[in-house]
């Protein structure tokens, strides 16, 4: 049996049956990382000894009945903005290059309680600001489908790790699309849950009212199983929700024929690449084959989503990133003349250009002369966006659309024009502004051999409908092959 080709749930099953050992699975992942990661550059940090030690512990724990959950023994990668006790957590920024947290994020505690094996920390855009993983201060991650292309971002390392067989599952974070867009570029499945579903405790904040941690995996069922582990109330996060509907695996017992699917006309208009449009149309056909009804409708407000998102996200970022001052955390400049000079030099040398751009934009829109004109206006737009979605969800169970306007661009082609890069977030940011769940599922491959995923958006707390729709697409599409297997796709 090819261990790496199994889904996370299949692997956990084999582990339970005793046909595959936990240490064997962990070793297979580490071997793959050793073999592939010099090309892919998905990981920032891997501690092989710690992985094997933990695998032996979990092997014992499964035998003794301590770990009984559906993902016990499964190796998982964690994005490097999620705090891990005793393991450095850099946010792919020079300012946190040597930062070693003394506590775990709640999400990390939860995966450990579920008996999962953390393989290491994955590369990302610096402080999760970017769409290609190229704003990392350390290296650019490559797309495993074609290493001349980006994996997307900001959770590019996590998505590339899964696509390259270097992890069975991964944790990402999504503030404006950072799970869904790289999932589309890398041909994996990823979900941003309803805001408040997964604790943000220990997730290094970018924009607190938008950030959510979520699962990335090979299949919708793998993501549902992991989300069931992650979704739990945490009193350490004041925005954490108590949900009594967090058994997401229940979705797969339902029939997708009951789903009413709406495609916003605005999502198919100018700026959308032909390949991606075909992907969305293909997904619509798949859903129809499964008996679902699919129609197009007017959602409205599209032209306002990018400006509102970049005003709000940058405003929150400028405030959240104040704490990196060279005193409490991370990098401090070598020579300085007094306290203010120390702050100034530490921050100038520690942050990269994209992060500085966001801090300046955020400080500007929050300044007294401009607060009403920009920040307050953006909050009003945010409320309107939520209203438009509420209206849509009175008629549809799930909204179908693209996750990004194109397939993965080539490395080195995006950063020179930040405005263009921001505009490519057009299909994802509204979901965060409205606090909704959004899922990307692989649908097809374009002529260049790059994967194209589609996005499914649901009303608050309607993740199960997203998993159901995704399972319908998976069924009609057939098996999906990741490039590391060396087999033909589709
Ligand atoms: N590309 C978007 C940004 O740079 C989204 C990033 C994210 O979701 N973390 O803000």
Short mmCIF file of C-alpha atoms and ligand atoms in Angstrom, two decimals:
data_model
loop_
_atom_site.label_atom_id
_atom_site.label_comp_id
_atom_site.label_asym_id
_atom_site.label_seq_id
_atom_site.Cartn_x
_atom_site.Cartn_y
_atom_site.Cartn_z
CA UNK A 1 0.00 0.00 0.00
CA UNK A 2 1.28 3.49 -0.88
CA UNK A 3 0.89 5.19 2.49
CA UNK A 4 1.23 8.74 1.15
CA UNK A 5 -1.58 8.25 -1.36
CA UNK A 6 -4.15 7.56 1.35
CA UNK A 7 -6.51 10.26 2.55
CA UNK A 8 -6.21 11.20 6.23
CA UNK A 9 -9.33 9.21 7.16
CA UNK A 10 -8.14 6.16 5.20
CA UNK A 11 -4.77 6.34 6.93
CA UNK A 12 -6.39 6.61 10.37
CA UNK A 13 -8.51 3.55 9.53
CA UNK A 14 -5.47 1.49 8.59
CA UNK A 15 -3.75 2.63 11.78
CA UNK A 16 -6.77 1.48 13.81
CA UNK A 17 -6.76 -1.88 12.05
CA UNK A 18 -3.05 -2.19 12.79
CA UNK A 19 -2.04 -2.54 9.13
CA UNK A 20 -0.02 0.70 9.24
CA UNK A 21 1.91 1.88 12.29
CA UNK A 22 1.85 5.49 13.47
CA UNK A 23 5.65 5.63 13.36
CA UNK A 24 5.56 4.15 9.85
CA UNK A 25 3.16 6.90 8.68
CA UNK A 26 5.22 9.64 10.36
CA UNK A 27 8.40 8.27 8.80
CA UNK A 28 6.77 8.15 5.35
CA UNK A 29 5.87 11.85 5.68
CA UNK A 30 9.36 12.80 6.89
CA UNK A 31 10.96 10.84 4.01
CA UNK A 32 8.75 12.69 1.55
CA UNK A 33 9.67 16.04 3.11
CA UNK A 34 13.35 15.14 2.82
CA UNK A 35 12.86 14.09 -0.79
CA UNK A 36 10.65 16.96 -2.03
CA UNK A 37 10.99 19.98 0.18
CA UNK A 38 14.26 21.29 -1.21
CA UNK A 39 12.22 21.89 -4.39
CA UNK A 40 8.82 22.83 -2.93
CA UNK A 41 9.99 24.82 0.16
CA UNK A 42 6.73 24.25 2.01
CA UNK A 43 8.23 24.01 5.50
CA UNK A 44 9.93 26.63 7.65
CA UNK A 45 10.73 24.22 10.51
CA UNK A 46 10.70 20.43 10.90
CA UNK A 47 12.06 18.68 14.00
CA UNK A 48 12.40 15.04 12.91
CA UNK A 49 13.34 13.71 16.35
CA UNK A 50 10.35 15.39 17.97
CA UNK A 51 8.05 13.98 15.26
CA UNK A 52 9.27 10.40 15.78
CA UNK A 53 9.12 10.72 19.58
CA UNK A 54 5.55 11.97 19.38
CA UNK A 55 4.64 9.19 16.90
CA UNK A 56 5.86 6.54 19.34
CA UNK A 57 3.83 8.16 22.14
CA UNK A 58 0.69 8.24 20.00
CA UNK A 59 1.24 4.63 18.88
CA UNK A 60 1.18 3.64 22.56
CA UNK A 61 -1.74 5.98 23.24
CA UNK A 62 -3.85 4.35 20.53
CA UNK A 63 -3.10 0.87 21.89
CA UNK A 64 -3.98 1.92 25.43
CA UNK A 65 -7.24 3.56 24.32
CA UNK A 66 -6.15 7.13 25.09
CA UNK A 67 -6.56 8.29 21.49
CA UNK A 68 -9.73 6.98 19.90
CA UNK A 69 -10.71 9.82 17.54
CA UNK A 70 -11.11 9.46 13.75
CA UNK A 71 -7.79 11.20 12.99
CA UNK A 72 -5.56 9.60 15.64
CA UNK A 73 -2.06 8.99 14.30
CA UNK A 74 -2.39 11.26 11.25
CA UNK A 75 0.58 13.58 10.44
CA UNK A 76 -0.36 17.26 10.01
CA UNK A 77 1.45 20.48 9.05
CA UNK A 78 0.79 23.80 10.83
CA UNK A 79 1.02 27.30 9.34
CA UNK A 80 3.77 29.37 10.91
CA UNK A 81 1.47 32.02 12.36
CA UNK A 82 -0.05 29.48 14.77
CA UNK A 83 1.86 29.34 18.06
CA UNK A 84 3.58 26.09 18.95
CA UNK A 85 5.09 25.68 22.39
CA UNK A 86 8.87 25.27 22.19
CA UNK A 87 8.91 25.45 18.38
CA UNK A 88 9.71 28.71 16.64
CA UNK A 89 6.78 30.54 15.10
CA UNK A 90 7.99 33.15 12.63
CA UNK A 91 4.99 34.38 10.62
CA UNK A 92 7.66 34.18 7.88
CA UNK A 93 8.92 37.56 9.14
CA UNK A 94 12.40 38.64 10.08
CA UNK A 95 10.92 40.35 13.12
CA UNK A 96 9.89 36.94 14.57
CA UNK A 97 12.72 34.88 13.07
CA UNK A 98 13.78 33.48 16.44
CA UNK A 99 10.50 33.73 18.35
CA UNK A 100 9.74 30.57 20.34
CA UNK A 101 6.29 30.68 21.99
CA UNK A 102 5.89 29.29 25.50
CA UNK A 103 2.32 28.17 24.84
CA UNK A 104 0.32 26.38 22.18
CA UNK A 105 -2.49 27.92 20.17
CA UNK A 106 -5.82 26.34 21.14
CA UNK A 107 -6.00 24.71 17.68
CA UNK A 108 -2.63 23.03 18.29
CA UNK A 109 -3.76 21.74 21.68
CA UNK A 110 -6.87 20.33 20.00
CA UNK A 111 -4.98 18.46 17.27
CA UNK A 112 -2.68 17.04 19.93
CA UNK A 113 -5.65 15.88 22.03
CA UNK A 114 -7.01 14.20 18.90
CA UNK A 115 -3.77 12.19 18.67
CA UNK A 116 -2.46 13.86 15.53
CA UNK A 117 1.26 14.21 14.83
CA UNK A 118 2.52 17.72 14.09
CA UNK A 119 5.18 17.48 11.37
CA UNK A 120 6.35 21.09 11.43
CA UNK A 121 5.59 24.68 10.53
CA UNK A 122 4.81 25.89 7.03
CA UNK A 123 5.94 28.93 5.05
CA UNK A 124 3.49 31.78 4.40
CA UNK A 125 3.25 35.35 3.20
CA UNK A 126 4.74 37.59 5.89
CA UNK A 127 2.10 38.01 8.63
CA UNK A 128 -0.38 36.41 6.17
CA UNK A 129 -0.33 39.52 3.96
CA UNK A 130 -0.15 38.46 0.35
CA UNK A 131 -1.53 36.03 -2.20
CA UNK A 132 1.50 34.06 -3.42
CA UNK A 133 3.71 33.14 -0.38
CA UNK A 134 6.37 35.31 -2.04
CA UNK A 135 6.23 38.02 0.66
CA UNK A 136 7.80 35.51 3.10
CA UNK A 137 11.05 37.03 4.38
CA UNK A 138 12.81 33.70 3.95
CA UNK A 139 11.87 31.90 0.72
CA UNK A 140 9.16 31.45 -1.89
CA UNK A 141 7.19 28.21 -1.75
CA UNK A 142 6.70 26.54 -5.15
CA UNK A 143 3.55 24.96 -6.56
CA UNK A 144 4.00 21.15 -6.57
CA UNK A 145 2.03 20.90 -9.85
CA UNK A 146 4.64 23.05 -11.60
CA UNK A 147 7.48 24.54 -9.59
CA UNK A 148 7.70 27.58 -11.87
CA UNK A 149 4.34 28.68 -10.46
CA UNK A 150 3.32 30.05 -7.06
CA UNK A 151 1.24 27.93 -4.66
CA UNK A 152 -0.95 30.93 -3.81
CA UNK A 153 -1.12 32.50 -0.39
CA UNK A 154 -0.94 33.27 2.26
CA UNK A 155 -1.26 29.62 3.42
CA UNK A 156 0.86 28.52 0.44
CA UNK A 157 3.21 26.35 2.51
CA UNK A 158 0.32 24.40 4.07
CA UNK A 159 -1.45 23.82 0.73
CA UNK A 160 1.79 22.90 -1.07
CA UNK A 161 2.70 20.45 1.73
CA UNK A 162 -0.59 18.57 1.23
CA UNK A 163 -0.33 18.68 -2.58
CA UNK A 164 3.27 17.37 -2.45
CA UNK A 165 2.41 14.45 -0.16
CA UNK A 166 4.49 16.12 2.58
CA UNK A 167 1.50 16.10 4.97
CA UNK A 168 -1.89 14.37 5.10
CA UNK A 169 -3.60 17.46 6.47
CA UNK A 170 -2.63 21.03 7.32
CA UNK A 171 -3.83 24.02 9.30
CA UNK A 172 -4.08 27.32 7.47
CA UNK A 173 -5.53 30.71 8.33
CA UNK A 174 -7.86 32.81 6.20
CA UNK A 175 -8.35 36.57 6.58
CA UNK A 176 -9.38 37.35 3.01
CA UNK A 177 -8.97 34.06 1.14
CA UNK A 178 -5.69 32.61 2.40
CA UNK A 179 -7.03 29.06 2.72
CA UNK A 180 -9.38 29.04 -0.27
CA UNK A 181 -7.18 30.66 -2.94
CA UNK A 182 -4.03 28.53 -2.39
CA UNK A 183 -6.24 25.43 -2.12
CA UNK A 184 -7.49 26.23 -5.61
CA UNK A 185 -3.95 26.81 -6.97
CA UNK A 186 -2.62 23.60 -5.37
CA UNK A 187 -5.54 21.26 -6.17
CA UNK A 188 -6.43 20.55 -2.53
CA UNK A 189 -9.55 21.13 -0.43
CA UNK A 190 -9.69 23.87 2.20
CA UNK A 191 -12.37 25.51 4.30
CA UNK A 192 -12.61 28.80 6.14
CA UNK A 193 -15.20 28.15 8.83
CA UNK A 194 -17.86 30.58 10.08
CA UNK A 195 -16.17 33.32 12.12
CA UNK A 196 -15.93 32.21 15.76
CA UNK A 197 -15.97 28.47 15.05
CA UNK A 198 -12.25 27.86 15.62
CA UNK A 199 -10.49 29.61 18.51
CA UNK A 200 -8.04 32.35 17.48
CA UNK A 201 -6.13 31.96 20.75
CA UNK A 202 -2.48 31.68 19.73
CA UNK A 203 -3.08 32.64 16.09
CA UNK A 204 -0.83 35.66 15.59
CA UNK A 205 -3.33 38.34 14.64
CA UNK A 206 -3.47 40.00 11.23
CA UNK A 207 -7.04 41.40 11.19
CA UNK A 208 -8.86 40.04 14.22
CA UNK A 209 -12.43 40.56 12.98
CA UNK A 210 -11.67 38.56 9.81
CA UNK A 211 -9.08 35.88 10.80
CA UNK A 212 -10.10 32.22 11.09
CA UNK A 213 -8.03 29.04 11.29
CA UNK A 214 -9.25 26.21 9.07
CA UNK A 215 -8.37 22.75 7.69
CA UNK A 216 -6.65 21.92 4.39
CA UNK A 217 -6.70 18.35 3.08
CA UNK A 218 -7.00 16.00 0.14
CA UNK A 219 -10.77 15.50 0.40
CA UNK A 220 -13.85 17.24 1.77
CA UNK A 221 -14.34 14.41 4.30
CA UNK A 222 -10.79 14.86 5.63
CA UNK A 223 -11.47 18.58 6.13
CA UNK A 224 -14.81 17.84 7.82
CA UNK A 225 -13.15 15.39 10.22
CA UNK A 226 -10.48 17.94 11.11
CA UNK A 227 -13.00 20.76 11.48
CA UNK A 228 -14.95 18.57 13.92
CA UNK A 229 -11.76 18.41 16.01
CA UNK A 230 -11.13 22.17 15.81
CA UNK A 231 -14.64 23.54 16.35
CA UNK A 232 -15.00 23.97 20.06
CA UNK A 233 -15.78 26.82 22.41
CA UNK A 234 -12.73 28.46 23.98
CA UNK A 235 -13.09 30.96 26.76
CA UNK A 236 -9.63 32.33 25.94
CA UNK A 237 -11.07 33.81 22.71
CA UNK A 238 -13.86 36.32 23.35
CA UNK A 239 -15.26 35.75 19.83
CA UNK A 240 -15.39 31.96 20.19
CA UNK A 241 -18.82 30.40 19.55
CA UNK A 242 -20.51 27.54 21.37
CA UNK A 243 -21.73 25.26 18.59
CA UNK A 244 -23.72 22.10 19.20
CA UNK A 245 -23.73 21.15 15.50
CA UNK A 246 -20.02 20.45 15.10
CA UNK A 247 -20.24 16.86 13.87
CA UNK A 248 -19.44 17.84 10.30
CA UNK A 249 -19.11 14.23 9.12
CA UNK A 250 -22.92 13.98 9.33
CA UNK A 251 -23.02 16.01 6.08
CA UNK A 252 -21.89 13.02 4.04
CA UNK A 253 -25.00 11.02 4.90
CA UNK A 254 -27.23 13.59 3.19
CA UNK A 255 -28.19 13.78 -0.48
CA UNK A 256 -26.87 16.72 -2.55
CA UNK A 257 -30.04 16.59 -4.67
CA UNK A 258 -31.77 18.74 -2.04
CA UNK A 259 -29.37 21.66 -2.58
CA UNK A 260 -30.36 24.94 -4.21
CA UNK A 261 -27.23 26.46 -5.71
CA UNK A 262 -26.87 30.08 -6.86
CA UNK A 263 -24.07 31.46 -9.04
CA UNK A 264 -23.72 35.27 -8.77
CA UNK A 265 -23.68 36.80 -12.27
CA UNK A 266 -21.01 39.21 -11.05
CA UNK A 267 -18.71 36.23 -10.38
CA UNK A 268 -18.72 35.27 -14.06
CA UNK A 269 -18.19 38.73 -15.54
CA UNK A 270 -15.05 40.59 -16.71
CA UNK A 271 -11.68 39.78 -15.23
CA UNK A 272 -12.41 36.06 -14.94
CA UNK A 273 -10.05 33.81 -16.84
CA UNK A 274 -11.68 31.53 -19.41
CA UNK A 275 -10.19 28.41 -17.77
CA UNK A 276 -11.68 29.29 -14.42
CA UNK A 277 -15.07 30.13 -15.91
CA UNK A 278 -15.08 26.66 -17.48
CA UNK A 279 -14.21 25.20 -14.08
CA UNK A 280 -17.21 26.89 -12.47
CA UNK A 281 -19.48 25.77 -15.30
CA UNK A 282 -18.13 22.24 -14.94
CA UNK A 283 -18.84 22.29 -11.18
CA UNK A 284 -22.38 23.49 -11.90
CA UNK A 285 -22.85 20.53 -14.27
CA UNK A 286 -21.49 18.15 -11.63
CA UNK A 287 -23.97 19.47 -9.08
CA UNK A 288 -26.85 19.20 -11.56
CA UNK A 289 -25.85 15.58 -12.26
CA UNK A 290 -26.26 14.99 -8.54
CA UNK A 291 -29.78 16.39 -8.71
CA UNK A 292 -29.15 19.86 -7.26
CA UNK A 293 -30.83 22.91 -8.81
CA UNK A 294 -28.41 25.52 -10.12
CA UNK A 295 -29.22 29.04 -11.35
CA UNK A 296 -27.54 32.42 -11.72
CA UNK A 297 -28.61 35.53 -9.77
CA UNK A 298 -27.56 39.12 -9.01
CA UNK A 299 -25.62 39.42 -5.78
CA UNK A 300 -24.58 43.07 -6.20
CA UNK A 301 -21.93 45.16 -4.35
CA UNK A 302 -18.91 43.42 -5.94
CA UNK A 303 -17.10 46.67 -6.79
CA UNK A 304 -16.97 47.66 -3.10
CA UNK A 305 -15.62 44.48 -1.56
CA UNK A 306 -11.90 44.94 -2.29
CA UNK A 307 -11.69 48.56 -1.08
CA UNK A 308 -13.71 47.77 2.07
CA UNK A 309 -11.58 44.72 2.82
CA UNK A 310 -8.22 46.48 2.36
CA UNK A 311 -9.31 49.44 4.50
CA UNK A 312 -10.58 47.24 7.35
CA UNK A 313 -7.84 44.59 7.19
CA UNK A 314 -5.06 47.22 7.07
CA UNK A 315 -6.64 49.26 9.89
CA UNK A 316 -6.75 46.21 12.15
CA UNK A 317 -3.26 45.11 11.07
CA UNK A 318 -1.75 48.51 11.89
CA UNK A 319 -3.11 48.19 15.40
CA UNK A 320 -2.28 44.48 15.88
CA UNK A 321 1.29 44.89 14.65
CA UNK A 322 2.05 47.70 17.12
CA UNK A 323 3.16 45.05 19.59
CA UNK A 324 6.26 44.19 17.52
CA UNK A 325 8.47 46.95 18.84
CA UNK A 326 11.81 45.26 19.48
CA UNK A 327 11.13 45.21 23.24
CA UNK A 328 8.75 42.35 23.92
CA UNK A 329 9.20 40.05 20.95
CA UNK A 330 11.66 39.11 18.30
CA UNK A 331 14.13 41.20 16.39
CA UNK A 332 15.84 44.26 17.89
CA UNK A 333 18.17 46.47 15.88
CA UNK A 334 21.85 46.26 16.82
CA UNK A 335 22.62 49.95 17.33
CA UNK A 336 20.26 52.74 18.34
CA UNK A 337 20.12 56.11 19.94
CA UNK A 338 17.34 56.11 22.53
CA UNK A 339 13.95 54.37 22.75
CA UNK A 340 12.25 55.92 19.71
CA UNK A 341 15.21 55.23 17.49
CA UNK A 342 15.18 51.63 18.71
CA UNK A 343 11.48 51.22 17.81
CA UNK A 344 11.98 52.86 14.45
CA UNK A 345 15.03 50.88 13.42
CA UNK A 346 13.75 47.54 14.76
CA UNK A 347 10.49 47.90 12.86
CA UNK A 348 12.12 49.30 9.70
CA UNK A 349 14.60 46.43 9.56
CA UNK A 350 12.23 43.71 10.86
CA UNK A 351 9.18 44.17 8.61
CA UNK A 352 9.13 43.59 4.85
CA UNK A 353 7.68 46.02 2.26
CA UNK A 354 4.16 44.52 2.04
CA UNK A 355 3.69 44.62 5.82
CA UNK A 356 4.94 48.22 5.95
CA UNK A 357 2.53 49.18 3.17
CA UNK A 358 -0.40 47.75 5.18
CA UNK A 359 0.70 49.47 8.42
CA UNK A 360 0.93 52.83 6.64
CA UNK A 361 -2.41 52.41 4.88
CA UNK A 362 -4.06 51.25 8.13
CA UNK A 363 -2.67 54.14 10.18
CA UNK A 364 -3.84 56.57 7.51
CA UNK A 365 -7.45 55.33 7.36
CA UNK A 366 -7.67 55.40 11.17
CA UNK A 367 -6.18 58.89 11.54
CA UNK A 368 -8.58 61.52 12.90
CA UNK A 369 -8.97 63.44 9.63
CA UNK A 370 -9.79 60.38 7.54
CA UNK A 371 -11.51 57.95 9.94
CA UNK A 372 -15.05 58.88 8.82
CA UNK A 373 -14.20 59.03 5.14
CA UNK A 374 -12.47 55.65 4.95
CA UNK A 375 -12.74 53.38 7.99
CA UNK A 376 -16.32 54.22 8.96
CA UNK A 377 -17.41 54.07 5.32
CA UNK A 378 -15.80 50.64 4.97
CA UNK A 379 -17.70 49.41 8.04
CA UNK A 380 -20.96 50.59 6.43
CA UNK A 381 -20.09 48.74 3.23
CA UNK A 382 -19.34 45.66 5.34
CA UNK A 383 -22.87 45.77 6.80
CA UNK A 384 -24.35 46.09 3.28
CA UNK A 385 -22.35 43.09 2.10
CA UNK A 386 -23.74 40.99 4.94
CA UNK A 387 -27.27 42.12 3.99
CA UNK A 388 -26.75 41.10 0.36
CA UNK A 389 -25.61 37.64 1.44
CA UNK A 390 -28.57 37.32 3.87
CA UNK A 391 -30.88 38.05 0.97
CA UNK A 392 -29.09 35.47 -1.24
CA UNK A 393 -29.28 32.78 1.44
CA UNK A 394 -33.03 33.24 1.75
CA UNK A 395 -33.14 31.71 -1.75
CA UNK A 396 -30.07 29.46 -1.99
CA UNK A 397 -28.34 26.92 0.24
CA UNK A 398 -24.94 27.41 -1.34
CA UNK A 399 -23.31 30.03 -3.57
CA UNK A 400 -20.97 28.64 -6.22
CA UNK A 401 -18.18 30.66 -7.82
CA UNK A 402 -14.46 30.89 -8.52
CA UNK A 403 -11.88 31.03 -5.72
CA UNK A 404 -9.53 33.22 -7.78
CA UNK A 405 -9.72 34.88 -11.23
CA UNK A 406 -6.92 32.70 -12.69
CA UNK A 407 -4.98 29.49 -12.11
CA UNK A 408 -1.63 29.83 -10.27
CA UNK A 409 0.50 32.63 -11.79
CA UNK A 410 4.21 32.22 -12.47
CA UNK A 411 6.67 32.98 -9.69
CA UNK A 412 7.96 36.54 -9.75
CA UNK A 413 5.05 38.04 -11.70
CA UNK A 414 2.76 39.31 -8.91
CA UNK A 415 4.63 41.48 -6.40
CA UNK A 416 5.57 44.33 -8.74
CA UNK A 417 1.95 45.49 -8.94
CA UNK A 418 0.30 45.38 -5.48
CA UNK A 419 -3.01 46.80 -6.77
CA UNK A 420 -3.32 43.96 -9.26
CA UNK A 421 -2.52 41.46 -6.51
CA UNK A 422 -5.19 42.98 -4.22
CA UNK A 423 -7.77 42.84 -7.01
CA UNK A 424 -7.20 39.10 -7.40
CA UNK A 425 -8.85 38.63 -3.97
CA UNK A 426 -12.19 39.71 -5.46
CA UNK A 427 -14.01 36.37 -4.96
CA UNK A 428 -12.84 35.60 -1.45
CA UNK A 429 -12.76 38.73 0.75
CA UNK A 430 -16.52 39.30 1.00
CA UNK A 431 -16.86 35.94 2.77
CA UNK A 432 -14.59 37.15 5.60
CA UNK A 433 -16.28 40.55 5.77
CA UNK A 434 -19.61 38.77 6.30
CA UNK A 435 -18.18 36.11 8.66
CA UNK A 436 -19.41 33.28 6.41
CA UNK A 437 -17.94 29.83 5.75
CA UNK A 438 -16.28 29.21 2.36
CA UNK A 439 -14.81 26.03 0.93
CA UNK A 440 -12.63 25.33 -2.10
CA UNK A 441 -12.78 21.95 -3.81
CA UNK A 442 -10.65 20.88 -6.81
CA UNK A 443 -12.70 20.67 -9.99
CA UNK A 444 -10.54 20.40 -13.09
CA UNK A 445 -7.09 20.92 -14.60
CA UNK A 446 -6.37 23.53 -17.31
CA UNK A 447 -4.39 23.00 -20.53
CA UNK A 448 -1.15 23.93 -18.78
CA UNK A 449 -1.71 21.14 -16.28
CA UNK A 450 -2.56 23.48 -13.39
CA UNK A 451 -5.49 22.69 -11.09
CA UNK A 452 -8.60 24.82 -10.80
CA UNK A 453 -10.77 24.73 -7.72
CA UNK A 454 -14.19 26.25 -7.19
CA UNK A 455 -15.50 28.05 -4.15
CA UNK A 456 -18.68 27.14 -2.27
CA UNK A 457 -20.03 29.80 0.12
CA UNK A 458 -22.63 29.14 2.80
CA UNK A 459 -24.68 31.07 5.33
CA UNK A 460 -23.27 31.35 8.88
CA UNK A 461 -23.07 27.90 10.48
CA UNK A 462 -23.95 26.13 7.21
CA UNK A 463 -20.61 24.30 6.80
CA UNK A 464 -22.48 21.01 6.45
CA UNK A 465 -24.15 22.23 3.27
CA UNK A 466 -20.71 23.14 1.89
CA UNK A 467 -19.38 19.68 2.67
CA UNK A 468 -22.47 18.15 1.08
CA UNK A 469 -22.08 20.21 -2.10
CA UNK A 470 -18.34 19.44 -2.17
CA UNK A 471 -19.06 15.72 -1.83
CA UNK A 472 -21.48 16.02 -4.78
CA UNK A 473 -18.74 17.62 -6.90
CA UNK A 474 -16.23 14.97 -5.78
CA UNK A 475 -18.62 12.13 -6.67
CA UNK A 476 -19.43 13.46 -10.15
CA UNK A 477 -15.80 14.47 -10.83
CA UNK A 478 -14.28 11.12 -9.82
CA UNK A 479 -10.91 10.43 -8.19
CA UNK A 480 -8.52 13.38 -7.98
CA UNK A 481 -4.83 12.65 -8.34
CA UNK A 482 -2.14 14.82 -6.77
CA UNK A 483 1.08 15.31 -8.74
CA UNK A 484 3.42 13.57 -6.27
CA UNK A 485 1.84 10.20 -7.05
CA UNK A 486 3.27 10.35 -10.56
CA UNK A 487 -0.09 9.26 -11.99
CA UNK A 488 -2.09 11.03 -14.66
CA UNK A 489 -4.69 13.44 -13.30
CA UNK A 490 -8.34 12.82 -14.28
N1 LIG B 1 -4.51 38.26 0.05
C1 LIG B 1 -5.23 38.80 1.15
C2 LIG B 1 -4.38 39.81 1.89
O1 LIG B 1 -3.26 39.92 1.55
C3 LIG B 1 -5.73 37.72 2.08
C4 LIG B 1 -4.70 37.21 3.00
C5 LIG B 1 -5.25 36.28 4.05
O2 LIG B 1 -6.34 35.74 3.94
N2 LIG B 1 -4.47 36.12 5.11
O3 LIG B 1 -4.81 40.45 2.78
#
